[in-house]
Amino acid sequence: MHILTIVGARPQFVKAAVVSRAIEAYNRDAGARLITETIVHTGQHYDYNMSDVFFDEMEIPKPAVNLSIGSGKHGEMTGAMLAAIEREMIDRKPDITLVYGDTNSTMAGALAAAKLHIPVAHVEAGLRSFNRTMPEEINRVVTDHVSSILFCPSDASAKQLAAEGVTSGVHVVGDVMYDAALHYGGKAAVVKPEAPFALCTIHRAENTDDLGRLGGILEGLAKSPVQVILALHPRTKAVAEKSGVKWPANVRVCEPFSYFNMLGYLKACSFVITDSGGLQKEAYFFGRKCITVRNETEWTELVESGANRLAGTDPERIISAMGWAMNDSAAVPDSIYGNGKAGEKIVDIIKDFK
Ligand code: UD1
């Protein structure tokens, strides 16, 4: 069995690391290379601390090729990826294509494969924000509807697929990011803060491309009861520099963290404020409350379970959510996202796919 894995953006490296490790373990147990994996990196993320550091830390097999597509307008970026991925697929003739999450790289990989009649397996299927202005929502819907195998992180995502008429090839396997948190948790950087702090990331287009929304978030951050450590995404950095955004005095701005650093900061923080999808779950994995500065989230289970609060970008709502995050001690259910064996389950299903 030959699997072609498409990655390109930061969160995909973390997810792919889990499945690559499970493939290696499967081959080791079988005493033969029954599954070959070829990794194709689109180049969507290209800075060392957005890409290479994840391959180094998590010991992800080196991509066979980096397509160096880089940034651009959405159509331009996706179109360039589509053409380049198609060429790779024609040359490499995989039996199956594996894509992760909801980025432009995900959708380009899925579409290129579907057009060549190569079955697509989508890890993190069935997630919906119901906000079609988000590029990620379009990527999710398109990817799910051209996939033959749909790996759902939770029951809610499988239900959503059923509501859209997608019932064949759907498997609830848990969340590979939970596997990653468990496996790499012991390698977290040691972070010893002098004082309590909140861990923050902001990068969604809806927040960075609208200065009103970004301003609302910063106004909220300025009133944080504890210092804010902001791991700054290049998109947000570029917007801030261009528009002369002034960071509040209590916000310490850092370069993007490596995965092990992020785990260290998660373990050490008082709570998380973010618009990232992945970090919402990681906060939960490490027992930290999360304030999501968006109007909706695809990880609805987290909100329902009391682990996450949606605050939008209104400073008052953010400030009130900070009070909740500091003081709320209500128990939150565990194992919403499986038992840490999602990677193994995925390999087990893929290996039998005909
Ligand atoms: C992308 C994904 C988003 C995911 C996020 C994780 C899409 C539509 N969005 O958003 O779902 O949550 O990755 O980070 O695919 N840039 C750099 N250096 C890099 C990478 C990006 O400077 O290493 C710059 C780009 O040039 C661009 C901006 O950051 O100007 C945004 O990059 P892009 O990949 O388009 O989207 P993200 O915001 O990272």
GROMACS .gro file of C-alpha atoms in nm, residues 11 48 71 107 174 182 201 203 301:
model
    9
   11PRO     CA    1  -0.119   2.224   1.227
   48TYR     CA    2   1.181   2.766   0.994
   71SER     CA    3   0.170   3.250   0.003
  107MET     CA    4  -0.839   2.102  -0.019
  174GLY     CA    5  -1.076   1.026   1.808
  182LEU     CA    6  -0.008   1.240   2.511
  201THR     CA    7  -0.243   3.327   1.959
  203HIS     CA    8  -0.406   3.449   1.319
  301GLU     CA    9  -1.813   1.991   2.222
   0.00000   0.00000   0.00000
